[in-house]
Amino acid sequence: MANIPYKTYLTEAEVPTKWYNVRADMKKKPAPLVNPGTGKPCTAEELEHVFCADLVKQELDDTTPYFDIPTEILDFYRMFRPSPLIRAYFLEKALGTPAKIYYKFEGNNTSGSHKLNSAVAQAYYAKKQGLTGVTTETGAGQWGTALSMACAFFGLDCRVYMVKCSYEQKPFRREVMRTYGGTVTPSPSMTTEVGKKINAEHPGTTGSLGCAISEAVEAAVTTPGYRYVLGSVLNQVLLHQSIIGLEAKAAFDKLGVKPDVIIGCAGGGSNLGGLISPFMGEKLRGEADYRIVAVEPASCPSFTRGTYAYDFCDTGRICPLAKMYTIGADFIPSASHAGGLRFHGMSSTLSELYDQKLMEAISVKQTDVFAAAQQFARTEGILPAPESSHAIRAAIDEALKCKAEGKEETILFGLTGTGYFDMTAYQAFNDGKMGDYIPTDAEIAQALTKLPKLG
Amino acid sequence: MANIPYKTYLTEAEVPTKWYNVRADMKKKPAPLVNPGTGKPCTAEELEHVFCADLVKQELDDTTPYFDIPTEILDFYRMFRPSPLIRAYFLEKALGTPAKIYYKFEGNNTSGSHKLNSAVAQAYYAKKQGLTGVTTETGAGQWGTALSMACAFFGLDCRVYMVKCSYEQKPFRREVMRTYGGTVTPSPSMTTEVGKKINAEHPGTTGSLGCAISEAVEAAVTTPGYRYVLGSVLNQVLLHQSIIGLEAKAAFDKLGVKPDVIIGCAGGGSNLGGLISPFMGEKLRGEADYRIVAVEPASCPSFTRGTYAYDFCDTGRICPLAKMYTIGADFIPSASHAGGLRFHGMSSTLSELYDQKLMEAISVKQTDVFAAAQQFARTEGILPAPESSHAIRAAIDEALKCKAEGKEETILFGLTGTGYFDMTAYQAFNDGKMGDYIPTDAEIAQALTKLPKLG
């Protein structure tokens, strides 16, 4: 443990003060959001009915490389940033690998994940616009928790539509949100038209993310002074999450180290997009080369088994269309415990980068993921979130490959969060009762038959 | 936010490499542990039947001021230490106080509290002695979690007796321990003689900490290659926990700041003793002066309403006697949610310091504590443990007093951990269903009639 410290923290003076917009360096830009009614790209005006004005600007801007982070957001970031870049000495030793493994740990905050990076930004712009509050949906609860924390800080009302089965099965996440002043409504509820309709058509339903999105959007557009916010997929979210990669890059530069492989778990793409941004920027500008690997669950494999096409972001089919790798908005993933990775599609930016073969993708099975999570917890001391553990699995496999081949690669992976609210999943694993579900080709093909037809 | 950063981290080179033993600087030493059979101070030989030999040495040594921290422990500390010293700018602003508030945050590790500081030390010495494993009890689960993590790291078997009602009501803590390879047995169990006896005498009992201690001690002394370990009260634990205060002091020195008041929550005394150690040392040596304030729950007020006498540490009355402020080993605290502060007595070292009027003590009510916890969470972004929130309450009250009196005091408090596994208590508070329980004088007097008679 000599030259490289176990943990590297940037000083407050070294912390990045601008977000990086990777789209600015892409020659072929990601495809725009499309209005399903007109079949044409969404205008700022259309989007501003749903989203905050400043966030719409960020969403549509694919030429400005850097955005100043407002002082109020930098102040909030001080509460949980900079996050440490950690050299996984103990994991390396346990694996007996010549590889050097680093991870950027985003879990040291009460929301338990990287989601807070964008939540605070979105809450700030909502407050700046003079809004009263924001609405959102949450499944597993990480995003809703992060948003509640950010709204408490800025004195903004926060209304979270939480998938009913999660609301009932995960009362602790719900209580964290309530402690931060968030209003949590089980979805489908009787507080929106779409909720009433779904309750009438499906009595006793326990809800879905698609339904919760529909309710949150309806609540935002029908309540004066409110807008809807989303924690992944969107370009603005990747922009805010670039802070992860920028800090990691700054820490590596400080150490005089250059990673060979960068690995991140991928659901909607918020963490992966943020982690790889500045590295991908160097790659796009021809300044450096890195292998970049997206890791998705075998139960919901949009990159590895999906198709690149325009699709709805929500199962309720009320949101704009995005061009993305998708296994179909109608695809219902199995009740995988990695709730944050159960999205049927992938960020348009990442989809375009993948289509240009600037990054790779692999999928991993849930039981293999939890085996990696357990090994990581026991050696590195952090109990990881199931989502993050997909990246751990891939990093361990890469390090073992290095061992077999005698290669001294430097590996970076994103450890997006902690699993403290995911102990039901760990219990299933500890009890040997966890299974794997891998969709058949026919199931994916069936879901893809319902892709929207454009033009 | 100019001169003083929001968070101060020591560099790895600045991290303390020795523990500090405050007893070495006490002219009048804490009273020794006494064998209830002989009425005489426990010998090393007697204690080594129960505890690891190196830990017995630390327990009995009240003259050596510094102990080198073994390299293996320093390596483990790197995984979660140094912990940050945080300037509570946002809380200060919310309170409108001229006081400067700092807190030393020990919750950024998977055990969720400072308990890991001593758990790793105790596991290390057990391994060094060539033991197979250790036994312990846990109530709320923080200590059991910390010990499981430490044992996983050193490849040591870890057997935790968990109070049965907690085992059933807090399955998530249990699963964290299992994930780290710990064996968790609901107590009273049928695996020990004392457990069988209690089950026979009290069919259907949900257990108590006293009973779990008895089972853990029996399991240790009857299983070859095992010893018993304890997470608080003992001198050795305060020694290991001195790392908290030493880091805090080093960070203050780096900033050129001297605290006026130091505040810590107090149950058995592990956190408070560790936090104040080096400051108390300066005070004992006449080098500096500080106000030092212990904060205990009004439901279990050993300092503020107890008596200073020899008493049993366990309700099962099988452990050595300790001289301490106690409200009686027979006192059953109400079902307060701050599980870690429900101990009837207080560390002998802290008791002696308090008796010498070198520190103050106050008690606070649970509902006031959770109001402080909520305010802290919403302003500083960290959801605190109920135990830690006792110190937050006192720090806020002190800061408000400064506001009323126009005083610019510098306040330091210990934030021992996070409340992620305490959401049932937060839910009761959020729902307005939390109560306060304050024992009557008659109840305490009754429990104190059963103090053991010595000599």
mmCIF file of N, CA and C in Angstrom, chain A residues 1 5-7 9 12 75 78-81 90 108-110 149 152-153 172 174-176 178-181 374 377-383 420-421 423-424 426-427 430-431, chain B residues 1 5-7 9 12 75 78-81 90 108-110 149 152-153 172 174-176 178-181 374 377-383 420-421 423-424 426-427 430-431:
data_model
loop_
_atom_site.group_PDB
_atom_site.id
_atom_site.type_symbol
_atom_site.label_atom_id
_atom_site.label_comp_id
_atom_site.label_asym_id
_atom_site.label_seq_id
_atom_site.Cartn_x
_atom_site.Cartn_y
_atom_site.Cartn_z
ATOM 1 N N MET A 1 0.840 -1.211 0.000
ATOM 2 C CA MET A 1 0.000 0.000 0.000
ATOM 3 C C MET A 1 0.862 1.244 0.000
ATOM 4 N N PRO A 5 -2.671 5.927 -2.491
ATOM 5 C CA PRO A 5 -3.460 5.771 -1.267
ATOM 6 C C PRO A 5 -4.686 4.897 -1.503
ATOM 7 N N TYR A 6 -5.218 4.340 -0.425
ATOM 8 C CA TYR A 6 -6.426 3.536 -0.539
ATOM 9 C C TYR A 6 -7.564 4.382 -1.092
ATOM 10 N N LYS A 7 -7.710 5.573 -0.513
ATOM 11 C CA LYS A 7 -8.758 6.479 -0.993
ATOM 12 C C LYS A 7 -8.143 7.782 -1.467
ATOM 13 N N TYR A 9 -9.262 11.592 -2.268
ATOM 14 C CA TYR A 9 -10.277 12.652 -2.266
ATOM 15 C C TYR A 9 -9.684 13.882 -2.933
ATOM 16 N N GLU A 12 -11.436 20.598 -1.792
ATOM 17 C CA GLU A 12 -12.575 21.396 -2.260
ATOM 18 C C GLU A 12 -12.158 22.282 -3.435
ATOM 19 N N ASP A 75 -22.563 24.220 -3.477
ATOM 20 C CA ASP A 75 -22.653 24.197 -2.007
ATOM 21 C C ASP A 75 -23.280 22.888 -1.531
ATOM 22 N N ARG A 78 -21.075 19.912 -1.645
ATOM 23 C CA ARG A 78 -20.079 19.789 -0.566
ATOM 24 C C ARG A 78 -20.529 18.848 0.535
ATOM 25 N N MET A 79 -21.847 18.661 0.650
ATOM 26 C CA MET A 79 -22.332 17.786 1.715
ATOM 27 C C MET A 79 -21.973 16.320 1.458
ATOM 28 N N PHE A 80 -21.802 15.954 0.195
ATOM 29 C CA PHE A 80 -21.520 14.534 -0.063
ATOM 30 C C PHE A 80 -20.457 14.322 -1.138
ATOM 31 N N ARG A 81 -19.965 15.408 -1.700
ATOM 32 C CA ARG A 81 -18.900 15.325 -2.670
ATOM 33 C C ARG A 81 -17.696 16.087 -2.131
ATOM 34 N N PHE A 90 -7.754 -4.664 -1.272
ATOM 35 C CA PHE A 90 -8.139 -5.910 -0.605
ATOM 36 C C PHE A 90 -8.803 -6.875 -1.582
ATOM 37 N N ASN A 108 -21.904 7.264 -0.412
ATOM 38 C CA ASN A 108 -21.785 7.887 0.915
ATOM 39 C C ASN A 108 -22.688 9.093 1.104
ATOM 40 N N ASN A 109 -23.961 8.877 0.889
ATOM 41 C CA ASN A 109 -24.935 9.931 1.188
ATOM 42 C C ASN A 109 -26.246 9.222 1.494
ATOM 43 N N THR A 110 -27.150 9.942 2.154
ATOM 44 C CA THR A 110 -28.347 9.282 2.662
ATOM 45 C C THR A 110 -29.235 8.720 1.549
ATOM 46 N N MET A 149 -34.615 14.701 -0.583
ATOM 47 C CA MET A 149 -33.520 15.384 0.115
ATOM 48 C C MET A 149 -33.232 16.737 -0.530
ATOM 49 N N ALA A 152 -36.075 19.216 0.163
ATOM 50 C CA ALA A 152 -36.043 19.700 1.550
ATOM 51 C C ALA A 152 -35.032 20.835 1.656
ATOM 52 N N PHE A 153 -33.918 20.679 0.979
ATOM 53 C CA PHE A 153 -32.846 21.678 1.065
ATOM 54 C C PHE A 153 -33.272 23.016 0.444
ATOM 55 N N PHE A 172 -39.447 1.341 4.450
ATOM 56 C CA PHE A 172 -38.343 2.129 5.002
ATOM 57 C C PHE A 172 -37.898 3.232 4.053
ATOM 58 N N ARG A 174 -39.811 4.624 1.942
ATOM 59 C CA ARG A 174 -40.926 5.572 2.018
ATOM 60 C C ARG A 174 -40.723 6.491 3.224
ATOM 61 N N GLU A 175 -40.316 5.934 4.369
ATOM 62 C CA GLU A 175 -40.148 6.748 5.569
ATOM 63 C C GLU A 175 -38.970 7.702 5.451
ATOM 64 N N VAL A 176 -37.926 7.303 4.727
ATOM 65 C CA VAL A 176 -36.832 8.254 4.503
ATOM 66 C C VAL A 176 -37.368 9.453 3.733
ATOM 67 N N ARG A 178 -40.423 10.569 3.600
ATOM 68 C CA ARG A 178 -41.296 11.357 4.476
ATOM 69 C C ARG A 178 -40.492 12.174 5.476
ATOM 70 N N THR A 179 -39.398 11.605 5.965
ATOM 71 C CA THR A 179 -38.562 12.333 6.927
ATOM 72 C C THR A 179 -38.011 13.611 6.285
ATOM 73 N N TYR A 180 -37.773 13.550 4.988
ATOM 74 C CA TYR A 180 -37.295 14.736 4.268
ATOM 75 C C TYR A 180 -38.460 15.592 3.756
ATOM 76 N N GLY A 181 -39.673 15.278 4.190
ATOM 77 C CA GLY A 181 -40.808 16.129 3.849
ATOM 78 C C GLY A 181 -41.493 15.782 2.545
ATOM 79 N N GLN A 374 -21.295 -10.231 -2.575
ATOM 80 C CA GLN A 374 -20.884 -10.787 -1.284
ATOM 81 C C GLN A 374 -19.358 -10.767 -1.141
ATOM 82 N N ALA A 377 -18.281 -7.200 -0.518
ATOM 83 C CA ALA A 377 -18.613 -6.741 0.836
ATOM 84 C C ALA A 377 -17.605 -7.277 1.840
ATOM 85 N N ARG A 378 -17.292 -8.551 1.707
ATOM 86 C CA ARG A 378 -16.408 -9.176 2.696
ATOM 87 C C ARG A 378 -14.962 -8.723 2.582
ATOM 88 N N THR A 379 -14.547 -8.283 1.389
ATOM 89 C CA THR A 379 -13.154 -7.857 1.249
ATOM 90 C C THR A 379 -12.998 -6.343 1.335
ATOM 91 N N GLU A 380 -13.889 -5.602 0.710
ATOM 92 C CA GLU A 380 -13.742 -4.145 0.676
ATOM 93 C C GLU A 380 -14.597 -3.436 1.726
ATOM 94 N N GLY A 381 -15.458 -4.184 2.427
ATOM 95 C CA GLY A 381 -16.160 -3.607 3.571
ATOM 96 C C GLY A 381 -17.424 -2.836 3.257
ATOM 97 N N ILE A 382 -17.747 -2.654 1.993
ATOM 98 C CA ILE A 382 -18.951 -1.900 1.628
ATOM 99 C C ILE A 382 -19.998 -2.866 1.097
ATOM 100 N N LEU A 383 -21.202 -2.814 1.645
ATOM 101 C CA LEU A 383 -22.297 -3.643 1.142
ATOM 102 C C LEU A 383 -22.897 -2.921 -0.066
ATOM 103 N N TYR A 420 -28.241 -0.971 1.526
ATOM 104 C CA TYR A 420 -28.852 -1.045 2.859
ATOM 105 C C TYR A 420 -30.368 -1.208 2.823
ATOM 106 N N PHE A 421 -30.988 -0.795 1.742
ATOM 107 C CA PHE A 421 -32.438 -0.948 1.639
ATOM 108 C C PHE A 421 -32.811 -2.103 0.703
ATOM 109 N N MET A 423 -32.050 -5.451 1.512
ATOM 110 C CA MET A 423 -31.690 -6.659 2.248
ATOM 111 C C MET A 423 -32.631 -7.828 1.956
ATOM 112 N N THR A 424 -33.804 -7.553 1.430
ATOM 113 C CA THR A 424 -34.689 -8.650 1.031
ATOM 114 C C THR A 424 -34.029 -9.477 -0.080
ATOM 115 N N TYR A 426 -30.727 -9.605 -0.647
ATOM 116 C CA TYR A 426 -29.592 -10.312 -0.033
ATOM 117 C C TYR A 426 -30.070 -11.537 0.741
ATOM 118 N N GLN A 427 -31.205 -11.392 1.422
ATOM 119 C CA GLN A 427 -31.744 -12.529 2.170
ATOM 120 C C GLN A 427 -32.036 -13.696 1.229
ATOM 121 N N ASN A 430 -28.721 -15.146 0.452
ATOM 122 C CA ASN A 430 -28.162 -15.850 1.622
ATOM 123 C C ASN A 430 -28.875 -17.176 1.863
ATOM 124 N N ASP A 431 -30.174 -17.206 1.576
ATOM 125 C CA ASP A 431 -30.964 -18.420 1.793
ATOM 126 C C ASP A 431 -30.888 -19.390 0.607
ATOM 127 N N MET B 1 -18.666 30.460 3.096
ATOM 128 C CA MET B 1 -17.918 29.191 3.146
ATOM 129 C C MET B 1 -16.477 29.403 2.721
ATOM 130 N N PRO B 5 -13.114 24.583 5.269
ATOM 131 C CA PRO B 5 -13.870 23.757 4.318
ATOM 132 C C PRO B 5 -15.077 23.102 4.991
ATOM 133 N N TYR B 6 -16.046 22.706 4.182
ATOM 134 C CA TYR B 6 -17.213 22.021 4.728
ATOM 135 C C TYR B 6 -16.764 20.716 5.393
ATOM 136 N N LYS B 7 -15.925 19.969 4.713
ATOM 137 C CA LYS B 7 -15.414 18.718 5.273
ATOM 138 C C LYS B 7 -13.900 18.761 5.355
ATOM 139 N N TYR B 9 -10.754 16.227 5.796
ATOM 140 C CA TYR B 9 -10.225 14.864 5.877
ATOM 141 C C TYR B 9 -8.738 14.955 6.167
ATOM 142 N N GLU B 12 -3.769 10.264 4.456
ATOM 143 C CA GLU B 12 -3.393 8.982 5.060
ATOM 144 C C GLU B 12 -2.148 9.153 5.936
ATOM 145 N N ASP B 75 -4.530 -0.895 8.282
ATOM 146 C CA ASP B 75 -4.952 -1.199 6.911
ATOM 147 C C ASP B 75 -6.472 -1.260 6.819
ATOM 148 N N ARG B 78 -8.213 2.030 6.850
ATOM 149 C CA ARG B 78 -8.195 2.789 5.591
ATOM 150 C C ARG B 78 -9.483 2.634 4.801
ATOM 151 N N MET B 79 -10.188 1.532 5.050
ATOM 152 C CA MET B 79 -11.420 1.314 4.284
ATOM 153 C C MET B 79 -12.509 2.311 4.678
ATOM 154 N N PHE B 80 -12.478 2.821 5.889
ATOM 155 C CA PHE B 80 -13.555 3.742 6.289
ATOM 156 C C PHE B 80 -13.051 4.941 7.088
ATOM 157 N N ARG B 81 -11.747 4.994 7.329
ATOM 158 C CA ARG B 81 -11.164 6.121 8.017
ATOM 159 C C ARG B 81 -10.155 6.780 7.081
ATOM 160 N N PHE B 90 -24.789 24.538 7.064
ATOM 161 C CA PHE B 90 -26.214 24.636 6.720
ATOM 162 C C PHE B 90 -27.083 24.630 7.969
ATOM 163 N N ASN B 108 -20.042 6.645 7.881
ATOM 164 C CA ASN B 108 -19.787 6.278 6.483
ATOM 165 C C ASN B 108 -19.124 4.917 6.336
ATOM 166 N N ASN B 109 -19.741 3.912 6.909
ATOM 167 C CA ASN B 109 -19.273 2.553 6.674
ATOM 168 C C ASN B 109 -20.484 1.650 6.823
ATOM 169 N N THR B 110 -20.370 0.428 6.314
ATOM 170 C CA THR B 110 -21.558 -0.420 6.237
ATOM 171 C C THR B 110 -22.120 -0.794 7.603
ATOM 172 N N MET B 149 -18.425 -7.819 10.049
ATOM 173 C CA MET B 149 -17.561 -7.268 9.001
ATOM 174 C C MET B 149 -16.090 -7.510 9.327
ATOM 175 N N ALA B 152 -15.201 -11.226 8.991
ATOM 176 C CA ALA B 152 -15.103 -11.621 7.583
ATOM 177 C C ALA B 152 -13.729 -11.260 7.043
ATOM 178 N N PHE B 153 -13.253 -10.098 7.426
ATOM 179 C CA PHE B 153 -11.967 -9.601 6.918
ATOM 180 C C PHE B 153 -10.806 -10.464 7.399
ATOM 181 N N PHE B 172 -33.415 -7.018 8.576
ATOM 182 C CA PHE B 172 -32.431 -6.477 7.642
ATOM 183 C C PHE B 172 -31.034 -6.420 8.263
ATOM 184 N N ARG B 174 -30.044 -8.377 10.538
ATOM 185 C CA ARG B 174 -29.662 -9.785 10.581
ATOM 186 C C ARG B 174 -29.060 -10.215 9.241
ATOM 187 N N GLU B 175 -29.686 -9.789 8.152
ATOM 188 C CA GLU B 175 -29.196 -10.201 6.823
ATOM 189 C C GLU B 175 -27.857 -9.568 6.491
ATOM 190 N N VAL B 176 -27.606 -8.361 6.986
ATOM 191 C CA VAL B 176 -26.285 -7.773 6.773
ATOM 192 C C VAL B 176 -25.237 -8.649 7.451
ATOM 193 N N ARG B 178 -25.419 -11.810 8.164
ATOM 194 C CA ARG B 178 -25.296 -13.079 7.426
ATOM 195 C C ARG B 178 -24.494 -12.881 6.132
ATOM 196 N N THR B 179 -24.698 -11.736 5.473
ATOM 197 C CA THR B 179 -23.962 -11.471 4.243
ATOM 198 C C THR B 179 -22.459 -11.450 4.509
ATOM 199 N N TYR B 180 -22.077 -11.004 5.701
ATOM 200 C CA TYR B 180 -20.661 -10.997 6.078
ATOM 201 C C TYR B 180 -20.233 -12.323 6.720
ATOM 202 N N GLY B 181 -21.113 -13.324 6.654
ATOM 203 C CA GLY B 181 -20.724 -14.644 7.128
ATOM 204 C C GLY B 181 -20.969 -14.888 8.601
ATOM 205 N N GLN B 374 -34.725 15.213 12.570
ATOM 206 C CA GLN B 374 -35.387 15.620 11.325
ATOM 207 C C GLN B 374 -34.795 16.935 10.802
ATOM 208 N N ALA B 377 -31.378 16.222 9.376
ATOM 209 C CA ALA B 377 -31.442 15.509 8.095
ATOM 210 C C ALA B 377 -31.775 16.479 6.962
ATOM 211 N N ARG B 378 -32.741 17.352 7.218
ATOM 212 C CA ARG B 378 -33.192 18.246 6.144
ATOM 213 C C ARG B 378 -32.190 19.348 5.827
ATOM 214 N N THR B 379 -31.343 19.710 6.777
ATOM 215 C CA THR B 379 -30.381 20.775 6.503
ATOM 216 C C THR B 379 -28.999 20.231 6.139
ATOM 217 N N GLU B 380 -28.534 19.207 6.833
ATOM 218 C CA GLU B 380 -27.177 18.704 6.612
ATOM 219 C C GLU B 380 -27.139 17.481 5.700
ATOM 220 N N GLY B 381 -28.324 16.939 5.387
ATOM 221 C CA GLY B 381 -28.380 15.892 4.366
ATOM 222 C C GLY B 381 -28.108 14.480 4.854
ATOM 223 N N ILE B 382 -27.765 14.310 6.121
ATOM 224 C CA ILE B 382 -27.482 12.966 6.639
ATOM 225 C C ILE B 382 -28.615 12.551 7.571
ATOM 226 N N LEU B 383 -29.172 11.377 7.336
ATOM 227 C CA LEU B 383 -30.211 10.845 8.220
ATOM 228 C C LEU B 383 -29.512 10.195 9.417
ATOM 229 N N TYR B 420 -30.292 4.345 8.916
ATOM 230 C CA TYR B 420 -30.937 3.635 7.804
ATOM 231 C C TYR B 420 -31.679 2.374 8.235
ATOM 232 N N PHE B 421 -31.272 1.807 9.362
ATOM 233 C CA PHE B 421 -31.965 0.607 9.835
ATOM 234 C C PHE B 421 -32.895 0.936 11.009
ATOM 235 N N MET B 423 -35.753 2.965 10.589
ATOM 236 C CA MET B 423 -36.870 3.700 9.991
ATOM 237 C C MET B 423 -38.201 3.431 10.690
ATOM 238 N N THR B 424 -38.293 2.342 11.440
ATOM 239 C CA THR B 424 -39.512 2.105 12.204
ATOM 240 C C THR B 424 -39.704 3.231 13.233
ATOM 241 N N TYR B 426 -38.376 6.292 12.981
ATOM 242 C CA TYR B 426 -38.700 7.508 12.231
ATOM 243 C C TYR B 426 -40.171 7.502 11.805
ATOM 244 N N GLN B 427 -40.652 6.324 11.412
ATOM 245 C CA GLN B 427 -42.059 6.238 11.009
ATOM 246 C C GLN B 427 -42.973 6.643 12.169
ATOM 247 N N ASN B 430 -42.756 10.326 12.317
ATOM 248 C CA ASN B 430 -43.450 10.942 11.177
ATOM 249 C C ASN B 430 -44.965 10.866 11.329
ATOM 250 N N ASP B 431 -45.421 9.785 11.938
ATOM 251 C CA ASP B 431 -46.869 9.587 12.114
ATOM 252 C C ASP B 431 -47.396 10.259 13.378
#
